[in-house]
Amino acid sequence: MMTKRKADLLRGTLDLLILKTLTGQSLHGLGISNRIEQITEGIFQIKPGSLFPALHRLEQLGYIEGEWGESENNRRAKYYHLTTAGQRQLGQEKENWSTVVGAITRVLETS
Amino acid sequence: MLLITRIKSVFRTLFRSRQMEQELDEELKSWIDIRMDRMIADGMPARQARRMALLELGGVEQVKMKVRENRVGTFLDTMIQDLRISFRMMRKDPGFALVAIVILALGIGATSAIFSLVDRQLPFEEPDRLVMGMKTIQGEPANWISRVDYYDFNDLNRSFEELAAVTDFTRIFPETSGEEPVLMKTGFATWNLLPLLGVEPIRGRGFRSEDAEPGAVPTILVSHRLWMEEYGGATDLVGSTLTLSGTPCIVIGVLPRDYRFLVDADVWWLIDREGPWDQGRGSHSHMMVGRLLPDVTMEQAGEDLSAIAAELSELYPETNDEKGVALLSLRSALMFNARPVLLTLLAATVLVLLIACGNVAGLLLARGQVKLPELSVRSALGATRSRLIRLQLTESLLIAGLAGLLGVVIARVLLDLLLNLLPGGMAGLDPPAIGSGVLLFTIGVSIVTGLFTGLIPAVRSSGAGLTGRMNAGSRVTEGARSTRLRSSFVIAQVTFSVVLLVVAGLLINNLVGLARLDLGFDPDELFICGLQVSPTDYSSVEELLGFLDHLLERIQSLPGVESATIANKVPAIDPYQDWGLYATGRPPARPVDGITALARWAPPGYFSTVRMPLLRGRDFEPTDTGDASQVIILSEDTAETLFPDSDPLGQLVTIQFLDPDEFRVIGIVGDGRLNGVRSAPYRAMYMPFARQPSTVMRLIVRAERNAIDLAGPIRNIVRQMDRIVLMVDPTTVEAGLDEQLGGFRIAIIAMSLFAVLALVLTAIGLYGVLAYHVRQRTNEIGLRVCLGATGQDIITSILRQGFLLAGIGLALGIGGAMAAKQLLSTVLSTTGAIDITAWFGALLLFAIVVVIACLVPALRTLRIDPVKALRIE
């Protein structure tokens, strides 16, 4: 039970990270997890087992779109980019995040 | 936009899964490649890089599964997948599937059939707002209402949209405007009955209040059947005039097909403030039905009418003292007699269904063991336990669903079978059909059955320890717990079967008792029919009587006729018409304290024809006419009640409704069940037919044999008479009694069928468990045989096992049967028959079947080749 909830929370956060990462650029799966790792200086290391389910779900929901293309080294890879709906969703998720953070901060400050 | 994308996604998940799988494969491969490239670029050897990359990925299949699980539309997808797998499994083992489906279908079909009998809908508008009213005397329900009282209820109530009256005494009117007289059964109703029910004539119009005004032209409504059969659906019937018993009536409308309300009539006549029955307030021949106003409850309406009744008691103490009124929903009123029987049947079918479920559950349990290797593989591939359970349940739901479909067909067949045995159905209710309500019920039952049947096997076979069973070579033996479960299923089945058997036996016993009941007269070979003469054909009573004598003479001279007589009603076939009476000079303190007796008119020779014993005094004689006709013969109970301390012969009694009303007692006859075979004997009083000759009467003829064959010859005589005599409904008393028992008889046949079915299913279940036992311990048996055990020892141990199971079930079943007997006391009329025969018969049958079910697997052990058995597979 506990693990499921933790996964949900993490998934929502992961969605946010992915959407933000894809703002303004197209990346393939590995590229996305590398970028996140880079920006967070190693704190978030997204395993494929979490990444791909999230990616595909976001794709099915219409927030990102995938296209097959060529990577460096001329490998075939699936590149994802943000859709307009995805952009809107990103804005929504950002707001949700601020709300959550604000609430937690308040709790921590009062006690 | 977003929605469309999502729908497309679900679509893709369901139908393009292979394509998606391929893409995902490629994507993961590309991930590995790109990762490898990086590591190789950093200097790692290719092989090592590949291994690292794979490790980092975490297992291609695992990732794929996670992606799959997270997909949109995944629930639907897994369900469809499960169904496909289930179908495939069923196709691989069609025998099992077929058996399971048929077994469940029988149970579901039986339950649906009975449910459709219980759930009959009233074909009227908003039928739950309809109530029926009856009178009560001193608080006790006493059926009919008087027309005069009805009009007061109608005028003064504030609870009903409409209140109508219907009367039950169908009269058969000859319609004489055509060439040949046609007989028409007539029903009587107030003008507002059709609007109250929400029924519209399909031609013409219904009655309006003006039609009931004094001086209005007589109008009638005709039934659909009459319109089609007698008048060929003529378009000009509406508006034409029919002459009923000499009165010209205008046909104003045709009723819808199959319309019936309480009375099965060809023609409906109006009730108005003048008639046609119940001239006085103290005469009660009507039924009252009402539609409640929107905000009024039945209780409130009941209070309203009771208040009116109380007022009437004050105003008319002679006729209305302690007379009240009670309401019940129309539904209950119409179903009243059938309800307990139907509920019993429903309980029985539920038991049968449970037994069937037990059988299929047992089968699934056994099969579950066989499927262990397969399930272990699935588990290893990552299927969670709940997923496995869901898979199993899908299979049993699939079986139950198919069984449900087959069950609907079976229900229809069963229903037709039962209805053929039902006489006439119940007036006013639609013949039961497989309607939407029943279908919903069937679907519900199928789902519950599927879940119920599949749950335990599903949980059992997906349990912990699956991983250990993966070896295809490991012997498939039934776990101890599984056996115990199956055994407890069998015990439950035995219990239910025993209950069903005993109850069926009790019902059969009851019916036999009823059939042999003493009716107070001899019902064998008694031909009966209705006779009607035209009132205008006779200028005096003597003429009519002379004519009837002549008719009886001719009938009695027919070959095969012992004797013939007439009366106003046939005993046990034509009920009711009880009037108040008291010993002259000793009237009851209040009218309600007096007694009533069934009023019958009979000529001399009646009692010897029907073989009702004349206990004291004398029969009527031809000389009891004119002034000497104020004589009466009482039934024993009547005489004893009126004259407990003195000799009734020669005394005077006063009869309600008659004028002059004093009669001298000249004889005492035996009591009889004049109101029907299932009723108690009721007081009766007989007066000379000559006193109240009616143009409508019943002919009763005692035949030497084959009474029904007299119909033809008597009809010929009737036709040849020089004046018009009409004969209706020729039949026999036996046939009439049969009809009365009809509904009861179906219940018993159905019950017996269910009991037998239950027994067969239980036997199969018992056999199954024992056979498995034998197979399981083949090894052990082989060993014992080699060590010197005789066949007898082995058989005994198997039998002991079986008898133990059956014995426990039997003990529980007997307890259950005794409880059931208590509950059934309403259905089983107390006839004094001994129930021992029922119990004995049921248990004997049960014992025989159990012994056979146990013997077969036991005997098969003899055929076990000990050498083979010892071989380890």
Short mmCIF file of C-alpha atoms in Angstrom, two decimals, chain B residues 554-855:
data_model
loop_
_atom_site.label_atom_id
_atom_site.label_comp_id
_atom_site.label_asym_id
_atom_site.label_seq_id
_atom_site.Cartn_x
_atom_site.Cartn_y
_atom_site.Cartn_z
CA ARG B 554 -85.22 -37.75 -21.30
CA ILE B 555 -81.70 -37.49 -19.96
CA GLN B 556 -82.28 -40.22 -17.44
CA SER B 557 -83.47 -42.54 -20.14
CA LEU B 558 -80.14 -42.28 -21.94
CA PRO B 559 -78.05 -45.44 -21.81
CA GLY B 560 -75.29 -45.18 -19.25
CA VAL B 561 -77.10 -42.68 -17.08
CA GLU B 562 -77.87 -43.61 -13.50
CA SER B 563 -79.68 -40.46 -12.51
CA ALA B 564 -79.89 -36.78 -13.30
CA THR B 565 -80.74 -33.68 -11.32
CA ILE B 566 -80.42 -29.93 -11.36
CA ALA B 567 -79.36 -27.35 -8.81
CA ASN B 568 -78.25 -23.75 -8.62
CA LYS B 569 -74.67 -24.77 -7.89
CA VAL B 570 -72.51 -27.89 -8.13
CA PRO B 571 -70.98 -28.96 -4.83
CA ALA B 572 -67.22 -28.27 -4.56
CA ILE B 573 -67.22 -26.65 -7.98
CA ASP B 574 -69.45 -23.60 -7.54
CA PRO B 575 -68.63 -21.91 -4.28
CA TYR B 576 -70.17 -19.20 -2.17
CA GLN B 577 -73.54 -17.59 -1.81
CA ASP B 578 -73.92 -17.83 1.90
CA TRP B 579 -76.82 -16.16 3.62
CA GLY B 580 -77.66 -15.53 7.23
CA LEU B 581 -80.17 -17.70 9.02
CA TYR B 582 -81.37 -18.30 12.53
CA ALA B 583 -83.87 -20.37 14.44
CA THR B 584 -87.17 -18.57 14.11
CA GLY B 585 -87.93 -16.56 17.19
CA ARG B 586 -84.30 -16.52 18.30
CA PRO B 587 -82.59 -13.96 16.13
CA PRO B 588 -78.99 -13.15 16.99
CA ALA B 589 -78.47 -10.18 19.27
CA ARG B 590 -76.62 -8.42 16.48
CA PRO B 591 -76.70 -9.46 12.84
CA VAL B 592 -72.97 -9.95 12.94
CA ASP B 593 -73.29 -12.57 15.68
CA GLY B 594 -75.41 -14.85 13.56
CA ILE B 595 -74.25 -17.67 11.33
CA THR B 596 -74.48 -18.09 7.60
CA ALA B 597 -75.02 -21.14 5.46
CA LEU B 598 -74.52 -21.74 1.75
CA ALA B 599 -77.87 -21.39 0.03
CA ARG B 600 -78.68 -24.20 -2.38
CA TRP B 601 -81.85 -25.09 -4.25
CA ALA B 602 -82.43 -28.66 -5.28
CA PRO B 603 -85.29 -30.81 -6.56
CA PRO B 604 -86.30 -34.19 -5.16
CA GLY B 605 -83.67 -36.81 -5.89
CA TYR B 606 -80.75 -34.41 -5.76
CA PHE B 607 -79.13 -35.97 -2.73
CA SER B 608 -79.29 -39.47 -4.10
CA THR B 609 -77.80 -38.34 -7.40
CA VAL B 610 -74.82 -36.62 -5.81
CA ARG B 611 -74.71 -39.29 -3.11
CA MET B 612 -74.86 -36.98 -0.15
CA PRO B 613 -76.10 -38.94 2.84
CA LEU B 614 -79.55 -38.12 4.15
CA LEU B 615 -79.02 -38.52 7.86
CA ARG B 616 -82.44 -37.78 9.30
CA GLY B 617 -85.91 -36.85 8.11
CA ARG B 618 -86.83 -36.96 4.45
CA ASP B 619 -85.88 -35.70 1.02
CA PHE B 620 -87.97 -33.19 -0.91
CA GLU B 621 -91.04 -34.55 -2.60
CA PRO B 622 -93.04 -33.43 -5.62
CA THR B 623 -95.78 -32.49 -3.19
CA ASP B 624 -93.60 -29.80 -1.62
CA THR B 625 -95.06 -27.12 -3.86
CA GLY B 626 -97.08 -24.02 -3.40
CA ASP B 627 -97.88 -23.35 0.23
CA ALA B 628 -96.21 -26.58 1.22
CA SER B 629 -92.88 -25.52 -0.29
CA GLN B 630 -91.63 -23.59 2.73
CA VAL B 631 -89.50 -26.55 3.72
CA ILE B 632 -85.76 -26.77 4.18
CA ILE B 633 -83.09 -29.41 4.61
CA LEU B 634 -80.08 -28.41 6.71
CA SER B 635 -76.56 -29.77 6.69
CA GLU B 636 -75.51 -31.42 9.90
CA ASP B 637 -73.32 -28.60 11.11
CA THR B 638 -76.01 -26.01 10.45
CA ALA B 639 -78.59 -28.01 12.34
CA GLU B 640 -76.31 -28.59 15.31
CA THR B 641 -75.35 -24.95 15.49
CA LEU B 642 -78.91 -23.66 15.33
CA PHE B 643 -80.45 -26.34 17.54
CA PRO B 644 -77.78 -27.60 19.88
CA ASP B 645 -80.19 -28.86 22.50
CA SER B 646 -83.30 -29.85 20.61
CA ASP B 647 -84.43 -31.91 17.67
CA PRO B 648 -84.19 -29.76 14.56
CA LEU B 649 -86.84 -31.72 12.65
CA GLY B 650 -90.08 -29.81 12.47
CA GLN B 651 -88.58 -26.58 13.76
CA LEU B 652 -88.70 -23.27 11.93
CA VAL B 653 -85.73 -21.27 10.63
CA THR B 654 -85.68 -17.76 9.23
CA ILE B 655 -83.57 -17.05 6.16
CA GLN B 656 -82.09 -13.69 5.25
CA PHE B 657 -83.10 -12.16 1.92
CA LEU B 658 -86.14 -14.41 1.44
CA ASP B 659 -89.75 -13.44 1.65
CA PRO B 660 -91.58 -15.21 3.13
CA ASP B 661 -88.64 -16.13 5.24
CA GLU B 662 -89.77 -18.94 7.51
CA PHE B 663 -88.99 -22.53 6.62
CA ARG B 664 -89.70 -25.79 8.33
CA VAL B 665 -86.86 -28.26 8.75
CA ILE B 666 -87.73 -31.60 7.22
CA GLY B 667 -84.36 -33.29 6.93
CA ILE B 668 -80.66 -33.31 7.78
CA VAL B 669 -77.91 -34.18 5.28
CA GLY B 670 -74.15 -34.57 5.66
CA ASP B 671 -71.72 -31.65 5.43
CA GLY B 672 -69.47 -31.21 2.42
CA ARG B 673 -66.57 -29.15 1.13
CA LEU B 674 -68.96 -27.16 -1.01
CA ASN B 675 -66.50 -24.33 -1.51
CA GLY B 676 -63.82 -26.47 -3.10
CA VAL B 677 -61.45 -29.32 -2.46
CA ARG B 678 -58.97 -27.19 -0.57
CA SER B 679 -61.54 -25.57 1.67
CA ALA B 680 -63.03 -26.74 4.92
CA PRO B 681 -66.56 -28.16 5.00
CA TYR B 682 -69.08 -25.35 5.27
CA ARG B 683 -72.60 -25.15 6.59
CA ALA B 684 -75.31 -25.47 3.95
CA MET B 685 -79.06 -25.27 3.62
CA TYR B 686 -81.18 -26.71 0.83
CA MET B 687 -84.57 -25.48 -0.32
CA PRO B 688 -86.85 -26.93 -2.98
CA PHE B 689 -85.87 -25.94 -6.46
CA ALA B 690 -89.51 -25.24 -7.18
CA ARG B 691 -89.41 -22.33 -4.75
CA GLN B 692 -86.82 -20.31 -6.58
CA PRO B 693 -86.61 -21.61 -10.11
CA SER B 694 -84.04 -19.74 -12.07
CA THR B 695 -83.52 -19.74 -15.80
CA VAL B 696 -79.86 -20.40 -15.19
CA MET B 697 -79.02 -23.68 -13.51
CA ARG B 698 -76.56 -26.53 -13.33
CA LEU B 699 -77.23 -29.99 -14.66
CA ILE B 700 -75.69 -32.85 -12.73
CA VAL B 701 -75.76 -36.36 -14.15
CA ARG B 702 -74.43 -39.52 -12.53
CA ALA B 703 -73.02 -41.82 -15.21
CA GLU B 704 -72.26 -45.49 -14.90
CA ARG B 705 -68.88 -44.86 -16.49
CA ASN B 706 -67.07 -42.27 -18.66
CA ALA B 707 -69.19 -39.35 -17.61
CA ILE B 708 -67.65 -36.98 -20.14
CA ASP B 709 -69.02 -39.08 -23.00
CA LEU B 710 -72.49 -37.97 -22.03
CA ALA B 711 -71.77 -34.49 -23.35
CA GLY B 712 -72.72 -35.41 -26.92
CA PRO B 713 -75.96 -37.25 -26.23
CA ILE B 714 -77.13 -34.63 -23.75
CA ARG B 715 -76.37 -31.85 -26.18
CA ASN B 716 -78.48 -33.65 -28.77
CA ILE B 717 -81.41 -33.90 -26.39
CA VAL B 718 -81.04 -30.26 -25.48
CA ARG B 719 -81.12 -29.27 -29.13
CA GLN B 720 -84.14 -31.37 -29.84
CA MET B 721 -86.26 -29.87 -27.10
CA ASP B 722 -89.04 -27.76 -28.44
CA ARG B 723 -87.97 -24.71 -26.51
CA ILE B 724 -84.59 -23.04 -26.45
CA VAL B 725 -82.22 -24.53 -23.94
CA LEU B 726 -78.57 -23.62 -24.04
CA MET B 727 -75.85 -25.89 -22.73
CA VAL B 728 -72.54 -24.43 -21.59
CA ASP B 729 -69.23 -25.77 -20.29
CA PRO B 730 -69.81 -29.51 -20.32
CA THR B 731 -67.27 -31.16 -18.07
CA THR B 732 -67.03 -33.46 -15.08
CA VAL B 733 -66.72 -32.82 -11.37
CA GLU B 734 -63.43 -34.67 -11.41
CA ALA B 735 -62.05 -32.35 -14.06
CA GLY B 736 -63.15 -29.38 -12.01
CA LEU B 737 -61.45 -30.71 -8.91
CA ASP B 738 -58.34 -31.38 -10.96
CA GLU B 739 -58.31 -27.77 -11.97
CA GLN B 740 -58.54 -26.65 -8.39
CA LEU B 741 -55.53 -28.71 -7.54
CA GLY B 742 -53.81 -27.71 -10.75
CA GLY B 743 -51.53 -25.02 -9.45
CA PHE B 744 -50.63 -27.17 -6.53
CA ARG B 745 -49.86 -30.05 -8.79
CA ILE B 746 -47.40 -28.08 -10.87
CA ALA B 747 -45.59 -27.01 -7.79
CA ILE B 748 -45.21 -30.61 -6.84
CA ILE B 749 -44.06 -31.73 -10.25
CA ALA B 750 -41.56 -28.91 -10.40
CA MET B 751 -40.44 -29.65 -6.89
CA SER B 752 -39.94 -33.32 -7.67
CA LEU B 753 -38.00 -32.48 -10.81
CA PHE B 754 -35.74 -30.21 -8.83
CA ALA B 755 -35.25 -32.80 -6.14
CA VAL B 756 -34.28 -35.43 -8.67
CA LEU B 757 -31.97 -33.01 -10.44
CA ALA B 758 -30.39 -32.09 -7.15
CA LEU B 759 -29.92 -35.73 -6.28
CA VAL B 760 -28.28 -36.50 -9.60
CA LEU B 761 -25.92 -33.55 -9.32
CA THR B 762 -25.05 -34.47 -5.77
CA ALA B 763 -24.39 -38.05 -6.76
CA ILE B 764 -22.04 -36.84 -9.47
CA GLY B 765 -20.29 -34.64 -6.97
CA LEU B 766 -19.94 -37.47 -4.49
CA TYR B 767 -18.70 -39.80 -7.19
CA GLY B 768 -16.19 -37.21 -8.30
CA VAL B 769 -14.64 -36.83 -4.89
CA LEU B 770 -14.38 -40.55 -4.34
CA ALA B 771 -13.01 -41.23 -7.78
CA TYR B 772 -10.31 -38.67 -7.18
CA HIS B 773 -9.54 -40.29 -3.91
CA VAL B 774 -9.08 -43.60 -5.60
CA ARG B 775 -6.84 -42.15 -8.26
CA GLN B 776 -4.78 -40.36 -5.70
CA ARG B 777 -4.21 -43.40 -3.60
CA THR B 778 -3.73 -45.82 -6.48
CA ASN B 779 -0.16 -46.13 -5.41
CA GLU B 780 -1.08 -46.95 -1.86
CA ILE B 781 -3.78 -49.35 -2.95
CA GLY B 782 -1.40 -51.21 -5.19
CA LEU B 783 0.97 -51.54 -2.30
CA ARG B 784 -1.68 -52.81 0.04
CA VAL B 785 -2.85 -55.36 -2.47
CA CYS B 786 0.65 -56.63 -2.83
CA LEU B 787 0.90 -56.85 0.91
CA GLY B 788 -2.15 -59.01 1.01
CA ALA B 789 -5.11 -56.76 1.45
CA THR B 790 -8.19 -58.23 -0.11
CA GLY B 791 -10.42 -56.43 -2.50
CA GLN B 792 -12.98 -56.27 0.19
CA ASP B 793 -10.74 -54.27 2.51
CA ILE B 794 -10.06 -51.70 -0.14
CA ILE B 795 -13.67 -51.37 -1.13
CA THR B 796 -14.71 -51.03 2.46
CA SER B 797 -12.32 -48.19 3.08
CA ILE B 798 -13.52 -46.32 0.02
CA LEU B 799 -17.12 -46.90 0.95
CA ARG B 800 -16.47 -45.75 4.45
CA GLN B 801 -15.12 -42.51 3.11
CA GLY B 802 -18.16 -41.97 0.95
CA PHE B 803 -20.65 -42.91 3.59
CA LEU B 804 -18.98 -40.61 6.04
CA LEU B 805 -19.44 -37.64 3.75
CA ALA B 806 -22.99 -38.65 2.93
CA GLY B 807 -23.75 -39.31 6.56
CA ILE B 808 -22.69 -35.87 7.72
CA GLY B 809 -24.68 -34.29 4.91
CA LEU B 810 -27.65 -36.45 5.78
CA ALA B 811 -27.64 -35.39 9.41
CA LEU B 812 -27.47 -31.73 8.46
CA GLY B 813 -30.07 -32.30 5.78
CA ILE B 814 -32.57 -33.84 8.14
CA GLY B 815 -32.22 -30.85 10.40
CA GLY B 816 -32.73 -28.54 7.46
CA ALA B 817 -35.74 -30.52 6.26
CA MET B 818 -37.42 -30.26 9.63
CA ALA B 819 -36.91 -26.53 9.63
CA ALA B 820 -38.25 -26.34 6.09
CA LYS B 821 -41.34 -28.28 7.12
CA GLN B 822 -42.10 -25.65 9.74
CA LEU B 823 -41.77 -22.88 7.19
CA LEU B 824 -43.97 -24.71 4.76
CA SER B 825 -46.91 -25.10 7.11
CA THR B 826 -48.87 -22.54 5.11
CA VAL B 827 -48.44 -24.46 1.90
CA LEU B 828 -49.08 -27.89 3.28
CA SER B 829 -52.76 -27.92 4.11
CA THR B 830 -53.39 -30.01 7.16
CA THR B 831 -55.12 -33.04 5.88
CA GLY B 832 -54.10 -35.32 8.65
CA ALA B 833 -52.04 -37.50 6.34
CA ILE B 834 -49.11 -39.18 7.98
CA ASP B 835 -45.81 -37.73 6.88
CA ILE B 836 -43.76 -40.77 7.75
CA THR B 837 -44.23 -42.14 4.27
CA ALA B 838 -42.81 -38.95 2.81
CA TRP B 839 -39.71 -39.01 4.96
CA PHE B 840 -39.20 -42.71 4.47
CA GLY B 841 -39.59 -42.55 0.71
CA ALA B 842 -37.26 -39.59 0.36
CA LEU B 843 -34.52 -41.06 2.53
CA LEU B 844 -34.75 -44.44 0.86
CA LEU B 845 -34.27 -42.87 -2.56
CA PHE B 846 -31.39 -40.89 -1.21
CA ALA B 847 -29.72 -43.94 0.31
CA ILE B 848 -29.96 -45.91 -2.94
CA VAL B 849 -28.37 -43.14 -4.95
CA VAL B 850 -25.58 -42.60 -2.44
CA VAL B 851 -24.74 -46.27 -2.34
CA ILE B 852 -24.49 -46.40 -6.12
CA ALA B 853 -22.36 -43.25 -6.24
CA CYS B 854 -19.98 -44.73 -3.71
CA LEU B 855 -19.92 -48.25 -5.09
#
